[in-house]
XYZ file of C-alpha atoms in Angstrom:
569
model
C 114.445 115.259 104.449
C 112.024 114.026 101.805
C 109.125 116.459 101.522
C 105.875 116.726 99.586
C 105.189 120.414 98.970
C 103.751 122.638 96.221
C 107.314 123.277 95.016
C 108.105 119.556 94.963
C 104.815 118.896 93.151
C 105.641 121.474 90.465
C 109.129 120.004 90.042
C 107.678 116.484 89.776
C 105.200 117.565 87.102
C 108.010 119.238 85.179
C 110.052 116.036 85.411
C 107.120 113.832 84.383
C 106.282 115.952 81.350
C 109.867 116.313 80.114
C 110.888 112.648 79.861
C 109.514 109.222 79.071
C 109.019 107.378 82.338
C 109.659 103.687 82.776
C 106.454 103.409 84.827
C 103.505 105.738 85.371
C 101.183 104.785 88.227
C 97.631 106.132 88.151
C 96.131 106.178 91.636
C 97.461 107.428 94.959
C 95.810 105.041 97.387
C 97.722 102.359 99.253
C 98.039 100.136 96.169
C 99.285 102.888 93.875
C 101.609 104.270 96.537
C 103.013 100.784 97.133
C 103.528 100.307 93.396
C 105.338 103.635 93.105
C 107.698 102.631 95.904
C 108.284 99.170 94.463
C 109.065 100.522 91.000
C 111.281 103.362 92.216
C 113.203 101.043 94.541
C 114.003 98.825 91.534
C 115.669 101.807 89.887
C 112.879 102.491 87.389
C 112.042 106.094 86.530
C 108.616 106.322 88.122
C 105.752 108.776 88.332
C 102.600 108.539 90.415
C 99.549 110.774 90.022
C 96.299 110.968 91.977
C 93.109 112.821 91.044
C 92.357 113.868 94.617
C 94.521 114.117 97.724
C 96.754 111.160 98.567
C 94.651 108.342 100.083
C 91.455 110.355 99.536
C 89.442 107.316 98.432
C 89.223 103.900 100.077
C 92.664 104.180 101.660
C 91.630 106.875 104.152
C 88.232 105.341 104.918
C 89.019 101.793 106.059
C 88.715 99.986 109.398
C 92.372 101.017 109.939
C 93.386 97.402 110.525
C 96.405 95.382 109.459
C 95.101 91.851 109.788
C 95.185 88.389 108.331
C 91.431 88.113 107.989
C 90.459 85.631 110.662
C 87.035 85.152 109.085
C 88.631 83.895 105.851
C 89.733 80.760 107.666
C 86.087 79.710 107.784
C 86.154 79.772 103.979
C 89.356 77.678 104.075
C 91.354 80.472 102.393
C 94.575 79.347 104.075
C 96.950 80.823 101.488
C 95.254 84.210 101.605
C 95.395 84.355 105.393
C 98.991 83.131 105.498
C 100.066 85.797 103.004
C 98.318 88.567 104.926
C 99.753 87.443 108.262
C 103.242 87.341 106.781
C 102.805 90.932 105.600
C 101.385 91.926 108.975
C 104.559 90.609 110.595
C 106.809 92.576 108.216
C 104.880 95.795 108.855
C 104.990 95.326 112.631
C 108.682 94.538 112.852
C 110.527 96.183 109.950
C 108.577 98.118 107.351
C 106.441 100.427 109.488
C 106.689 99.574 113.200
C 105.960 103.202 114.122
C 102.665 103.231 112.219
C 101.459 99.665 112.800
C 100.689 98.603 116.366
C 99.695 95.178 117.690
C 96.174 95.180 119.086
C 94.434 92.538 121.223
C 90.824 91.593 120.468
C 88.312 89.514 122.345
C 86.200 86.971 120.531
C 83.265 86.464 122.925
C 81.956 82.915 123.235
C 78.278 82.142 123.746
C 78.585 78.422 124.524
C 81.186 77.067 126.933
C 82.431 73.918 125.175
C 81.642 73.423 121.486
C 82.148 77.027 120.358
C 85.328 77.356 122.403
C 86.696 74.178 120.855
C 86.166 75.086 117.202
C 87.088 78.745 117.771
C 90.292 77.696 119.483
C 91.207 75.589 116.470
C 90.566 78.522 114.116
C 92.471 81.059 116.189
C 95.214 78.514 116.830
C 95.656 78.035 113.093
C 95.685 81.828 112.698
C 98.519 82.056 115.228
C 100.398 79.164 113.617
C 100.230 80.745 110.169
C 101.487 84.031 111.627
C 104.436 82.376 113.339
C 105.322 80.385 110.213
C 105.113 83.519 108.061
C 107.500 85.332 110.397
C 110.153 82.615 110.177
C 108.852 80.882 113.300
C 109.173 83.998 115.416
C 106.266 85.498 117.313
C 105.443 89.034 116.199
C 102.335 89.234 118.416
C 101.268 87.155 121.439
C 99.330 83.961 120.722
C 95.756 83.331 121.770
C 94.655 83.215 125.392
C 91.551 81.469 126.672
C 89.631 83.576 129.142
C 86.883 82.682 131.565
C 83.851 84.931 131.757
C 85.444 86.734 134.699
C 88.753 87.079 132.859
C 87.050 88.443 129.760
C 85.131 91.002 131.805
C 88.371 92.192 133.380
C 89.630 92.970 129.857
C 86.291 94.469 128.792
C 84.301 95.626 131.858
C 81.615 97.246 129.700
C 80.470 94.017 128.059
C 77.047 92.653 128.952
C 77.445 89.683 131.305
C 74.799 87.882 129.243
C 76.766 88.381 126.012
C 79.392 85.735 126.753
C 80.372 82.683 128.736
C 84.060 83.337 128.142
C 86.309 84.605 125.358
C 89.396 84.008 123.288
C 91.889 86.849 123.177
C 93.846 87.091 119.921
C 95.997 89.751 118.279
C 95.889 91.682 115.048
C 97.186 95.196 114.372
C 95.939 98.681 113.606
C 97.236 101.511 111.416
C 96.345 105.069 110.473
C 95.571 104.187 106.861
C 96.020 107.656 105.352
C 99.300 108.217 107.190
C 100.600 104.899 105.837
C 99.815 106.003 102.280
C 101.429 109.418 102.684
C 104.515 107.754 104.160
C 104.644 105.326 101.220
C 104.514 108.226 98.756
C 107.240 110.081 100.614
C 109.396 106.953 100.754
C 108.869 106.428 97.018
C 109.978 110.021 96.470
C 113.081 109.337 98.555
C 114.020 106.686 95.988
C 113.398 108.976 93.042
C 109.693 108.700 92.257
C 107.972 111.814 90.956
C 104.650 112.384 92.724
C 101.751 114.796 92.185
C 98.285 114.798 93.716
C 95.221 116.426 92.139
C 96.191 115.439 88.610
C 93.331 113.842 86.700
C 93.914 111.591 83.695
C 91.723 112.589 80.740
C 92.909 110.119 78.083
C 95.369 107.310 77.434
C 97.946 107.941 74.710
C 98.874 105.168 72.252
C 101.682 104.768 69.766
C 101.155 103.818 66.132
C 101.015 100.155 67.083
C 98.218 100.637 69.609
C 100.456 100.303 72.645
C 99.888 102.577 75.656
C 102.464 105.367 75.560
C 101.374 107.741 78.325
C 98.457 109.935 79.339
C 96.887 113.285 78.793
C 96.005 114.801 82.147
C 94.730 117.947 83.806
C 96.490 119.711 86.664
C 93.439 120.462 88.790
C 95.318 123.091 90.784
C 96.109 125.248 87.745
C 93.836 123.980 84.973
C 96.894 123.254 82.846
C 96.766 120.368 80.367
C 99.641 117.905 80.755
C 101.180 115.195 78.605
C 103.033 112.470 80.487
C 104.758 109.792 78.433
C 105.614 106.380 79.836
C 106.729 102.964 78.621
C 104.294 101.262 80.988
C 101.141 102.400 82.754
C 99.756 100.724 85.871
C 96.134 101.475 86.699
C 95.631 101.268 90.474
C 92.475 103.320 90.843
C 90.346 100.996 92.985
C 86.638 101.662 92.501
C 87.534 103.868 89.507
C 89.312 100.956 87.746
C 86.786 100.598 84.934
C 86.517 104.341 84.307
C 90.297 104.602 83.968
C 90.779 101.564 81.766
C 87.841 102.563 79.519
C 89.927 105.552 78.379
C 92.320 103.078 76.749
C 89.657 101.393 74.651
C 90.349 97.779 73.794
C 88.687 94.805 75.428
C 90.941 94.067 78.391
C 90.764 95.025 82.036
C 88.950 94.254 85.250
C 85.392 94.536 86.459
C 85.030 96.123 89.896
C 81.937 96.844 91.972
C 81.732 99.273 94.894
C 80.626 98.139 98.349
C 80.146 100.687 101.116
C 81.535 100.201 104.602
C 80.847 102.749 107.341
C 82.325 103.397 110.770
C 81.391 105.414 113.796
C 83.848 106.958 116.266
C 83.141 107.352 120.008
C 85.295 108.787 122.821
C 87.801 106.460 124.481
C 86.302 107.012 127.929
C 82.845 105.984 126.715
C 83.744 102.260 126.680
C 85.707 100.821 129.583
C 88.012 98.164 128.139
C 91.673 97.451 127.457
C 91.023 95.107 124.524
C 89.113 95.432 121.277
C 86.177 93.248 120.294
C 85.570 91.038 117.249
C 81.949 90.156 116.489
C 80.444 88.164 113.666
C 77.205 89.591 112.265
C 74.693 88.174 109.795
C 76.286 90.214 106.979
C 79.942 90.627 107.881
C 82.005 91.270 110.998
C 82.008 94.132 113.439
C 85.184 95.410 115.076
C 85.228 97.595 118.179
C 88.746 98.988 117.939
C 90.479 101.036 120.649
C 92.760 103.916 119.727
C 94.585 106.264 122.060
C 91.768 108.806 122.258
C 88.705 107.097 120.760
C 87.075 103.877 119.534
C 86.386 103.038 115.884
C 83.387 100.743 115.400
C 82.392 99.118 112.093
C 81.819 98.012 109.479
C 78.927 97.485 107.059
C 78.955 95.848 103.628
C 76.309 97.168 101.234
C 76.239 97.786 97.490
C 76.806 101.428 96.508
C 75.411 102.760 93.230
C 75.973 106.501 93.680
C 78.908 108.796 92.840
C 82.293 107.415 93.886
C 84.147 110.467 95.177
C 82.259 111.169 98.400
C 80.511 108.107 99.850
C 78.656 108.900 103.059
C 76.896 106.948 105.804
C 73.128 107.108 106.066
C 71.046 107.279 109.199
C 70.199 103.595 108.661
C 73.895 102.681 108.423
C 74.607 104.378 111.735
C 71.643 102.649 113.367
C 72.918 99.277 112.115
C 76.358 99.737 113.679
C 74.880 101.013 116.935
C 72.450 98.093 117.090
C 75.141 95.450 116.665
C 77.577 97.116 119.054
C 74.828 97.458 121.653
C 74.118 93.745 121.500
C 77.269 93.269 123.597
C 77.715 96.603 125.408
C 76.299 96.831 128.915
C 75.623 100.560 128.616
C 74.183 101.102 125.127
C 75.723 103.703 122.858
C 73.458 106.428 121.517
C 73.845 108.937 118.739
C 74.873 111.502 121.352
C 77.989 109.415 122.018
C 79.161 109.565 118.395
C 81.941 112.069 117.723
C 82.652 111.025 114.125
C 81.476 108.964 111.169
C 82.971 108.058 107.827
C 82.247 105.823 104.850
C 84.504 104.148 102.322
C 84.073 102.054 99.202
C 85.636 98.626 98.857
C 86.583 97.769 95.260
C 85.053 94.304 94.975
C 86.857 92.451 92.207
C 84.541 90.386 90.064
C 85.594 86.803 89.230
C 86.387 87.208 85.516
C 88.558 89.636 83.589
C 86.864 91.434 80.709
C 88.891 89.656 78.034
C 89.983 86.085 78.758
C 92.495 86.210 75.893
C 94.563 88.848 77.686
C 97.476 87.897 79.914
C 96.366 87.746 83.550
C 97.776 86.906 86.953
C 95.298 85.909 89.644
C 96.869 85.903 93.104
C 94.461 84.868 95.832
C 92.451 88.014 96.470
C 93.789 90.372 93.820
C 94.202 90.236 90.060
C 96.561 91.919 87.594
C 95.664 91.920 83.917
C 96.530 93.631 80.652
C 94.172 96.401 79.557
C 95.988 97.042 76.280
C 99.642 96.404 75.491
C 101.695 98.650 77.766
C 98.910 99.187 80.313
C 97.946 96.888 83.173
C 95.282 97.110 85.845
C 95.318 95.749 89.385
C 92.403 95.483 91.786
C 91.222 93.494 94.766
C 93.316 92.673 97.803
C 93.366 94.739 100.969
C 95.485 97.247 102.802
C 97.482 94.572 104.634
C 98.747 93.016 101.399
C 99.481 96.227 99.514
C 103.194 95.336 99.235
C 102.533 91.957 97.605
C 100.041 93.566 95.244
C 102.599 96.194 94.305
C 105.290 93.587 93.640
C 102.916 91.559 91.473
C 101.820 94.628 89.506
C 105.367 95.771 88.731
C 106.507 92.218 87.912
C 103.575 91.867 85.535
C 104.246 95.231 83.871
C 107.947 94.432 83.415
C 107.384 90.900 82.143
C 110.626 89.002 81.610
C 112.610 92.086 82.635
C 111.418 91.611 86.228
C 113.990 88.837 86.703
C 116.777 91.376 86.188
C 115.014 93.964 88.351
C 113.446 92.076 91.278
C 111.429 93.754 94.008
C 113.368 94.826 97.119
C 110.486 96.028 99.309
C 110.279 92.917 101.522
C 113.177 94.298 103.573
C 112.701 98.021 102.895
C 111.636 100.168 105.881
C 109.477 103.225 105.323
C 110.478 106.696 106.446
C 110.206 106.911 110.223
C 111.110 103.260 110.786
C 114.954 103.228 110.746
C 116.302 104.002 114.210
C 112.861 103.848 115.812
C 113.983 102.003 118.939
C 116.693 104.564 119.622
C 114.230 107.440 119.342
C 111.719 105.630 121.558
C 114.454 105.329 124.159
C 114.779 109.122 124.146
C 111.056 109.700 124.720
C 111.227 110.588 128.424
C 114.145 112.968 127.966
C 112.603 114.672 124.928
C 109.230 114.914 126.624
C 110.813 116.648 129.615
C 112.696 119.063 127.349
C 109.582 120.154 125.476
C 107.077 119.836 128.307
C 105.252 116.901 126.719
C 103.744 114.167 128.905
C 103.882 110.423 128.179
C 100.560 110.467 126.295
C 101.812 113.234 124.014
C 105.048 111.390 123.299
C 103.171 108.165 122.544
C 100.962 110.070 120.106
C 103.932 111.713 118.367
C 106.022 108.545 118.113
C 103.110 106.618 116.627
C 102.779 109.236 113.901
C 106.360 110.258 113.125
C 108.560 107.471 114.431
C 112.243 108.228 114.027
C 111.363 111.425 112.127
C 110.177 112.929 115.413
C 113.400 114.953 115.565
C 112.340 116.828 112.429
C 109.061 117.847 114.063
C 110.903 118.965 117.193
C 113.363 120.939 115.068
C 110.448 122.915 113.617
C 109.436 123.775 117.198
C 113.003 124.893 117.931
C 112.756 127.265 114.960
C 109.310 128.536 115.960
C 108.414 127.802 119.612
C 104.764 128.692 118.990
C 104.478 125.442 117.017
C 105.001 123.546 120.269
C 101.601 124.726 121.509
C 98.544 122.463 121.259
C 95.650 123.462 119.034
C 93.142 125.281 121.228
C 90.197 123.418 119.688
C 91.930 120.032 119.506
C 94.666 119.917 122.144
C 95.838 116.392 121.390
C 97.431 117.837 118.225
C 100.312 120.304 118.227
C 100.442 123.269 115.890
C 103.687 121.707 114.613
C 101.671 118.784 113.255
C 99.569 121.137 111.133
C 102.709 122.874 109.913
C 104.310 119.543 109.016
C 101.190 118.467 107.119
C 101.843 121.401 104.769
C 105.651 121.571 104.801
C 106.397 117.837 104.546
C 103.279 115.715 104.027
C 101.801 117.165 100.847
C 98.679 118.955 102.085
C 97.579 121.503 99.494
C 94.267 122.522 101.046
C 92.665 122.945 104.439
C 90.586 119.801 103.896
C 93.744 117.796 103.155
C 94.995 118.633 106.638
C 91.769 117.962 108.504
C 90.725 114.804 106.629
C 93.939 112.832 106.180
C 96.688 114.302 108.404
C 95.276 115.979 111.501
C 92.168 113.850 111.241
C 89.575 115.983 112.953
C 87.073 115.419 110.145
C 86.360 111.908 111.419
C 87.642 112.158 114.998
C 85.975 115.308 116.377
C 82.321 115.955 117.124
C 82.231 119.085 114.957
C 84.453 117.541 112.253
C 87.136 120.101 113.031
C 84.969 123.174 112.402
C 86.051 124.845 115.643
C 89.715 124.409 114.670
C 89.349 125.903 111.198
C 90.598 129.395 112.030
C 93.797 128.356 113.806
C 94.578 125.523 111.376
C 94.024 127.838 108.406
C 96.331 130.454 109.943
C 99.165 127.921 110.228
C 98.486 126.556 106.733
C 98.412 130.050 105.233
C 101.848 130.803 106.651
C 103.281 127.476 105.474
C 101.719 127.510 101.996
C 101.799 131.229 101.274
C 98.065 131.838 101.085
C 96.785 135.390 100.989
C 93.678 136.512 102.881
C 91.354 135.762 99.952
C 92.696 132.236 99.491
C 92.542 131.564 103.239
C 88.923 132.698 103.413
C 88.017 130.488 100.443
C 89.649 127.448 102.060
C 87.754 128.003 105.314
C 84.455 128.610 103.558
C 84.839 125.462 101.477
C 85.707 123.258 104.431
C 82.843 124.503 106.579
C 80.448 123.925 103.680
C 81.811 120.394 103.357
C 81.181 119.768 107.065
C 77.590 120.992 106.758
C 77.013 118.710 103.775
C 78.458 115.690 105.585
C 76.256 116.329 108.615
C 73.195 116.695 106.385
C 74.049 113.501 104.498
C 74.131 111.288 107.581
C 70.604 112.383 108.478
C 69.247 110.849 105.256
C 67.614 107.428 105.082
C 68.894 106.248 101.692
C 72.189 106.205 99.803
C 70.689 108.314 97.011
C 69.466 111.022 99.378
C 72.696 111.008 101.407
C 74.843 111.231 98.272
C 72.727 114.094 96.906
C 73.070 115.998 100.182
C 76.861 115.557 100.184
C 77.244 116.584 96.543
C 75.546 119.943 97.069
C 79.012 121.238 97.953
C 81.564 121.404 95.140
C 85.153 120.262 95.623
C 87.697 122.989 96.213
C 89.326 122.216 92.823
C 88.375 120.163 89.801
């Protein structure tokens, strides 16, 4: 079993500081995690470091969609859409079928003839590109045209006046943070060394000015680290410029931050079996069903505050509510909201900083040389992380990439191999452990074919088979696994990115703090003082997040959030 634990982290740091790596990846979001897996699977000695928790930035704050980008067809970005749909098909069928699930959406039509005609052409092309990308096999159902009555059967809570009919099409959804953590674990399975909460402080260079590694700080211990590497890949998203500036020189990428926010409401609050896709004056709005809740968003506004903890404002929440309520028969109110979150999109600017540097522009993302031996990648989206990773490693290797080609196109992530066989055991296993069909669906969608490992932990300690009292859809075993397998180092790591009560519970998980901390303390060896500190810090974070979303402006919201210091660093 491949685990991320404090002991593994210490061993990885020892390994990274005692050799010269072939590749060092800076950044533990989906792009950096994908790069680490790509490099390790080629047989390269690989290290990946992240300044916060895995996926703590953009990659745990997205719309949680794996999609081709239907709206890009209106900009005639056929290659971009085709690439994304091809990757969507691989994720659904081979790479991560346990984590990525096909999801139907309704596109409501306002006019009965003209809009249906041009929308049908667009969605039809979307379907055709998906089928072509999957080798002319359907990975999701193709579009269906629905009458007004048919659409309202799928989505009873839509306003009758909001549509004359609809087109039903498919995309897919994913728990973004869980995907990243699974990528890191899979990279570790193939030999990558991985450590979260390690902050780069400077870029090392050899006598010729070539990047040769980094100086870094272990934020858990305060220890200074030296990690040497033949090649560095900067995959730090909205921190791209800050990271590459440490190298000096003139190369690199220019990236701006755009904030997108989401609200979460209970599943029973909206009666529907399909999601909804709406075009707004600024962007698009998705109403996305999950097993226990709906995620609704997003916005697209420039963000000029600190980058670590973006937060929604009161105005952001009002905007999402207003646009959702344009189509909902029973309007949502703030009382319906059980969670909110905000993330920053790294918007890649059109030109690299130094046009004389070698550069590869691939549709929506760009890879370029910062200084010799160090490259930066930015742009793209979660769906195309694998292609971005392949491009980044190819670029870093140069001519050597022909002898060491990427193998990730056909490489399943942990939890994918044997998934069908484990799904076939669901009824029997559920009966054995007293879990109903909903519980088994929840567990399979999180752990896939690794479900047996979770159940084995319950066999060892039957108390782990009990639900959390404050959040009964999660088992105590899931908290234990977050610490023993999935790399959680702190209470907030569990509640933000693994047992995601921070964004999926009305009190952001505050009522579960005592029981979650008790399990974490046993798994991670915390004493009473450490446990109390973890609880105090998380509850202070919750209070700051609640205060932030009551503010009217980004500056005021950011200031409210930053009144609470991070647990380390």
